Amino acid sequence: PPTPHAFHPPIIMLLVLLSGVKLDCCEAHENHVTLVKTAPGACDDNSACAKAGHAGACCPSTHGGDLACCSDSTNKVTAPHVVSASCTANSACRSLGLNGNCCPTDEGDMLGCCPPTITASTK
């Protein structure tokens, strides 16, 4: 099959992306991927805190101590994960009933319901 290039019409690009074919630009020397992950202790990564609708840092909180949800017997801690822009993919934004993009918004703003993040650039 032909190698896809960056200047295909949009519908062709969509079909190429859905087919799982890696585009030439993925291998470009100057290409860097920026991952935005939840910071350690994020409420989103602590099930009891997320269920309670807490946002931001919980374990520890921004005030230094852990919130009560951190030591809840039902709390399950997950490893930091890549943050999705989708409001419904972020527990505190979802609990507020927000739709669309929140983390960041389409305008590039991070809403208060978004988890605290760390950024890593990879090659």
Coordinates of N, CA and C in Angstrom, one line a residue:
P1 N 0.8 -1.2 0.0 CA 0.0 0.0 0.0 C 0.9 1.2 0.0
P2 N 0.4 2.3 -0.6 CA 1.1 3.6 -0.6 C 1.3 4.1 0.8
T3 N 2.5 4.8 1.0 CA 2.7 5.4 2.3 C 1.9 6.7 2.4
P4 N 1.2 6.9 3.5 CA 0.4 8.1 3.7 C 1.3 9.3 3.9
H5 N 0.8 10.4 3.4 CA 1.6 11.7 3.6 C 0.7 12.7 4.3
A6 N 1.3 13.7 4.8 CA 0.6 14.7 5.6 C -0.4 15.6 4.9
F7 N -0.4 15.5 3.5 CA -1.3 16.4 2.8 C -2.4 15.8 2.1
H8 N -2.9 14.7 2.6 CA -4.1 14.0 2.1 C -5.3 14.8 2.4
P9 N -6.4 14.8 1.6 CA -7.6 15.4 2.0 C -8.1 14.8 3.3
P10 N -8.9 15.6 4.1 CA -9.3 15.2 5.5 C -10.0 13.8 5.5
I11 N -10.8 13.5 4.6 CA -11.5 12.2 4.7 C -10.5 11.0 4.5
I12 N -9.5 11.2 3.6 CA -8.5 10.2 3.4 C -7.7 10.1 4.7
M13 N -7.4 11.2 5.3 CA -6.6 11.2 6.6 C -7.4 10.4 7.7
L14 N -8.7 10.6 7.8 CA -9.5 9.9 8.7 C -9.4 8.4 8.5
L15 N -9.6 8.0 7.3 CA -9.5 6.6 6.9 C -8.2 6.0 7.2
V16 N -7.1 6.7 7.0 CA -5.8 6.3 7.3 C -5.6 6.1 8.8
L17 N -6.1 7.1 9.6 CA -5.9 7.0 11.0 C -6.7 5.9 11.6
L18 N -7.9 5.6 11.1 CA -8.8 4.5 11.5 C -8.2 3.2 11.1
S19 N -7.4 3.1 10.1 CA -6.8 1.9 9.6 C -5.7 1.4 10.5
G20 N -5.1 2.3 11.3 CA -4.0 2.0 12.1 C -2.7 2.2 11.5
V21 N -2.6 2.7 10.3 CA -1.4 3.0 9.6 C -0.7 4.2 10.2
K22 N 0.6 4.0 10.5 CA 1.4 5.1 11.1 C 1.7 6.1 9.9
L23 N 1.5 7.4 10.2 CA 1.8 8.4 9.2 C 3.3 8.7 9.2
D24 N 3.8 9.2 8.1 CA 5.2 9.6 8.0 C 5.6 10.6 9.0
C25 N 4.8 11.5 9.3 CA 5.1 12.6 10.3 C 5.4 12.0 11.7
C26 N 4.9 10.8 12.0 CA 5.2 10.2 13.3 C 6.7 9.9 13.5
E27 N 7.4 9.6 12.4 CA 8.8 9.3 12.5 C 9.7 10.5 12.3
A28 N 9.1 11.7 12.0 CA 10.0 12.9 11.8 C 10.9 13.2 12.9
H29 N 12.1 13.5 12.7 CA 13.1 13.8 13.7 C 12.7 14.9 14.6
E30 N 12.0 15.9 14.2 CA 11.6 17.0 15.0 C 10.3 16.8 15.8
N31 N 9.7 15.6 15.5 CA 8.4 15.3 16.2 C 8.6 14.9 17.6
H32 N 7.9 15.6 18.5 CA 7.9 15.2 20.0 C 6.5 15.1 20.4
V33 N 6.2 14.1 21.3 CA 4.9 13.9 21.8 C 4.9 14.4 23.2
T34 N 3.9 15.3 23.5 CA 3.8 15.8 24.9 C 2.6 15.1 25.6
L35 N 2.9 14.4 26.7 CA 1.9 13.7 27.4 C 1.6 14.5 28.7
V36 N 0.3 14.7 28.9 CA -0.1 15.4 30.2 C -0.7 14.3 31.0
K37 N -0.1 14.0 32.2 CA -0.6 13.0 33.1 C -1.0 13.6 34.4
T38 N -1.9 12.9 35.1 CA -2.3 13.3 36.4 C -1.0 13.3 37.3
A39 N -1.0 14.3 38.2 CA 0.1 14.4 39.2 C -0.1 13.4 40.3
P40 N 1.0 12.9 40.9 CA 0.8 12.0 42.0 C -0.2 12.6 43.1
G41 N -1.1 11.8 43.6 CA -2.0 12.2 44.6 C -3.3 12.9 44.1
A42 N -3.4 12.9 42.7 CA -4.6 13.5 42.1 C -5.9 12.8 42.6
C43 N -6.9 13.6 42.9 CA -8.2 13.1 43.3 C -8.7 12.0 42.3
D44 N -8.5 12.3 41.0 CA -8.9 11.4 39.9 C -8.3 10.0 40.1
D45 N -7.1 9.9 40.7 CA -6.4 8.6 40.8 C -6.7 7.9 42.1
N46 N -7.7 8.5 42.9 CA -8.1 7.9 44.2 C -9.6 7.7 44.1
S47 N -10.1 6.4 44.0 CA -11.5 6.2 43.6 C -12.4 6.8 44.6
A48 N -12.2 6.7 45.9 CA -13.1 7.3 46.9 C -13.2 8.8 46.8
C49 N -12.1 9.4 46.5 CA -12.0 10.9 46.3 C -12.8 11.3 45.0
A50 N -12.6 10.6 43.9 CA -13.3 10.8 42.7 C -14.8 10.6 42.9
K51 N -15.2 9.6 43.6 CA -16.6 9.3 43.8 C -17.2 10.4 44.6
A52 N -16.5 11.0 45.5 CA -17.0 12.1 46.4 C -17.0 13.4 45.6
G53 N -16.5 13.4 44.3 CA -16.6 14.6 43.5 C -15.4 15.6 43.8
H54 N -14.4 15.2 44.5 CA -13.3 16.1 44.8 C -12.5 16.3 43.5
A55 N -11.9 17.5 43.4 CA -11.1 17.8 42.2 C -9.7 18.3 42.7
G56 N -8.7 18.2 41.9 CA -7.4 18.7 42.2 C -6.6 17.7 42.9
A57 N -5.8 18.1 43.9 CA -5.0 17.2 44.7 C -5.7 16.8 46.0
C58 N -5.6 15.5 46.3 CA -6.3 15.0 47.5 C -5.3 14.3 48.4
C59 N -4.3 13.6 47.9 CA -3.5 12.7 48.7 C -2.0 12.9 48.4
P60 N -1.4 13.9 48.9 CA -1.9 15.0 49.8 C -2.6 16.1 49.0
S61 N -3.4 16.9 49.8 CA -4.1 18.0 49.2 C -3.1 19.2 49.1
T62 N -3.6 20.3 48.5 CA -2.7 21.5 48.4 C -2.4 22.1 49.8
H63 N -3.1 21.7 50.8 CA -2.9 22.2 52.2 C -1.9 21.3 52.9
G64 N -1.4 20.2 52.3 CA -0.4 19.4 52.9 C -0.8 18.1 53.4
G65 N -2.0 18.0 53.9 CA -2.5 16.7 54.5 C -3.4 16.0 53.5
D66 N -3.6 14.7 53.8 CA -4.5 13.9 53.0 C -6.0 14.2 53.4
L67 N -6.8 14.2 52.4 CA -8.3 14.3 52.7 C -8.7 12.9 53.2
A68 N -9.9 12.9 53.9 CA -10.4 11.7 54.5 C -10.6 10.6 53.5
C69 N -11.0 11.0 52.2 CA -11.2 10.0 51.2 C -10.0 9.1 50.9
C70 N -8.8 9.6 51.2 CA -7.5 8.9 50.9 C -7.4 7.7 51.7
S71 N -7.9 7.7 52.9 CA -7.8 6.6 53.8 C -9.1 5.8 53.9
D72 N -10.1 6.1 53.1 CA -11.3 5.4 53.1 C -11.0 3.9 52.7
S73 N -11.7 3.0 53.4 CA -11.4 1.6 53.2 C -11.7 1.1 51.7
T74 N -12.6 1.9 51.0 CA -12.9 1.5 49.7 C -12.0 2.2 48.6
N75 N -11.1 3.0 49.1 CA -10.3 3.8 48.1 C -9.3 2.9 47.4
K76 N -9.3 3.0 46.1 CA -8.4 2.3 45.2 C -7.5 3.3 44.5
V77 N -6.2 3.2 44.7 CA -5.3 4.2 44.1 C -4.8 3.6 42.8
T78 N -4.9 4.4 41.7 CA -4.4 4.0 40.4 C -3.2 4.9 40.1
A79 N -2.4 4.4 39.2 CA -1.2 5.1 38.7 C -1.6 6.3 38.0
P80 N -0.7 7.3 37.9 CA -1.0 8.5 37.1 C -1.4 8.1 35.7
H81 N -2.3 8.7 35.1 CA -2.8 8.4 33.8 C -2.8 9.6 32.9
V82 N -2.8 9.4 31.6 CA -2.9 10.5 30.6 C -4.2 11.2 30.7
V83 N -4.2 12.5 30.9 CA -5.4 13.3 31.0 C -6.1 13.5 29.7
S84 N -7.4 13.2 29.6 CA -8.2 13.4 28.4 C -8.8 14.8 28.5
A85 N -9.0 15.4 27.4 CA -9.6 16.7 27.3 C -11.1 16.6 27.6
S86 N -11.7 15.5 27.4 CA -13.1 15.3 27.5 C -13.6 15.5 29.0
C87 N -14.6 16.3 29.1 CA -15.1 16.5 30.5 C -15.6 15.2 31.1
T88 N -16.2 14.4 30.4 CA -16.8 13.1 30.9 C -15.7 12.1 31.3
A89 N -14.5 12.3 30.8 CA -13.4 11.4 31.2 C -12.7 11.8 32.5
N90 N -13.1 13.0 33.0 CA -12.5 13.5 34.3 C -13.6 13.5 35.3
S91 N -13.3 12.8 36.4 CA -14.4 12.5 37.4 C -15.1 13.7 38.0
A92 N -14.3 14.7 38.4 CA -14.9 15.9 39.0 C -15.7 16.7 37.9
C93 N -15.2 16.8 36.7 CA -16.0 17.5 35.6 C -17.3 16.7 35.3
R94 N -17.1 15.4 35.3 CA -18.3 14.6 35.0 C -19.4 14.7 36.1
S95 N -18.9 14.8 37.3 CA -19.9 14.9 38.4 C -20.6 16.3 38.4
L96 N -20.0 17.3 37.7 CA -20.7 18.6 37.6 C -21.6 18.6 36.4
G97 N -21.6 17.5 35.6 CA -22.5 17.4 34.5 C -22.0 18.2 33.2
L98 N -20.7 18.4 33.2 CA -20.1 19.2 32.1 C -19.9 18.3 30.9
N99 N -20.0 18.9 29.7 CA -19.9 18.2 28.4 C -18.8 18.9 27.6
G100 N -18.4 18.2 26.5 CA -17.4 18.8 25.7 C -16.0 18.6 26.2
N101 N -15.1 19.6 26.0 CA -13.8 19.5 26.5 C -13.5 20.4 27.7
C102 N -12.9 19.9 28.7 CA -12.6 20.7 29.9 C -11.1 20.8 30.3
C103 N -10.4 19.8 29.9 CA -9.0 19.6 30.4 C -8.0 19.4 29.3
P104 N -7.7 20.4 28.4 CA -8.2 21.8 28.4 C -9.5 21.9 27.6
T105 N -10.1 23.1 27.7 CA -11.2 23.5 26.9 C -10.7 23.7 25.5
D106 N -11.6 23.9 24.5 CA -11.2 24.2 23.2 C -10.5 25.5 23.0
E107 N -10.6 26.3 24.0 CA -9.8 27.6 24.0 C -8.5 27.4 24.7
G108 N -8.2 26.3 25.3 CA -6.9 26.0 25.9 C -6.9 26.2 27.4
D109 N -8.0 26.5 28.1 CA -8.0 26.7 29.5 C -8.3 25.4 30.2
M110 N -7.6 25.2 31.4 CA -7.9 24.1 32.2 C -8.9 24.5 33.3
L111 N -10.1 23.8 33.3 CA -11.1 24.2 34.3 C -10.7 23.7 35.7
G112 N -11.3 24.2 36.7 CA -11.1 23.9 38.1 C -11.4 22.4 38.4
C113 N -12.2 21.8 37.6 CA -12.5 20.4 37.9 C -11.5 19.4 37.3
C114 N -10.5 19.9 36.6 CA -9.5 19.1 36.0 C -8.5 18.6 37.1
P115 N -7.9 17.4 36.9 CA -6.9 17.0 37.9 C -5.6 17.7 37.7
P116 N -4.8 17.8 38.8 CA -3.5 18.4 38.7 C -2.6 17.6 37.7
T117 N -1.8 18.2 37.0 CA -1.1 17.5 35.9 C 0.4 17.7 36.0
I118 N 1.1 16.8 35.4 CA 2.6 16.9 35.1 C 2.7 16.7 33.6
T119 N 3.7 17.3 33.0 CA 3.9 17.2 31.5 C 5.2 16.6 31.2
A120 N 5.2 15.6 30.3 CA 6.4 14.9 29.9 C 6.5 15.0 28.4
S121 N 7.6 15.3 27.9 CA 7.8 15.3 26.4 C 8.6 14.1 26.1
T122 N 8.2 13.3 25.1 CA 8.9 12.1 24.6 C 9.2 12.2 23.2
K123 N 10.1 11.4 22.7 CA 10.5 11.4 21.3 C 9.8 10.2 20.7

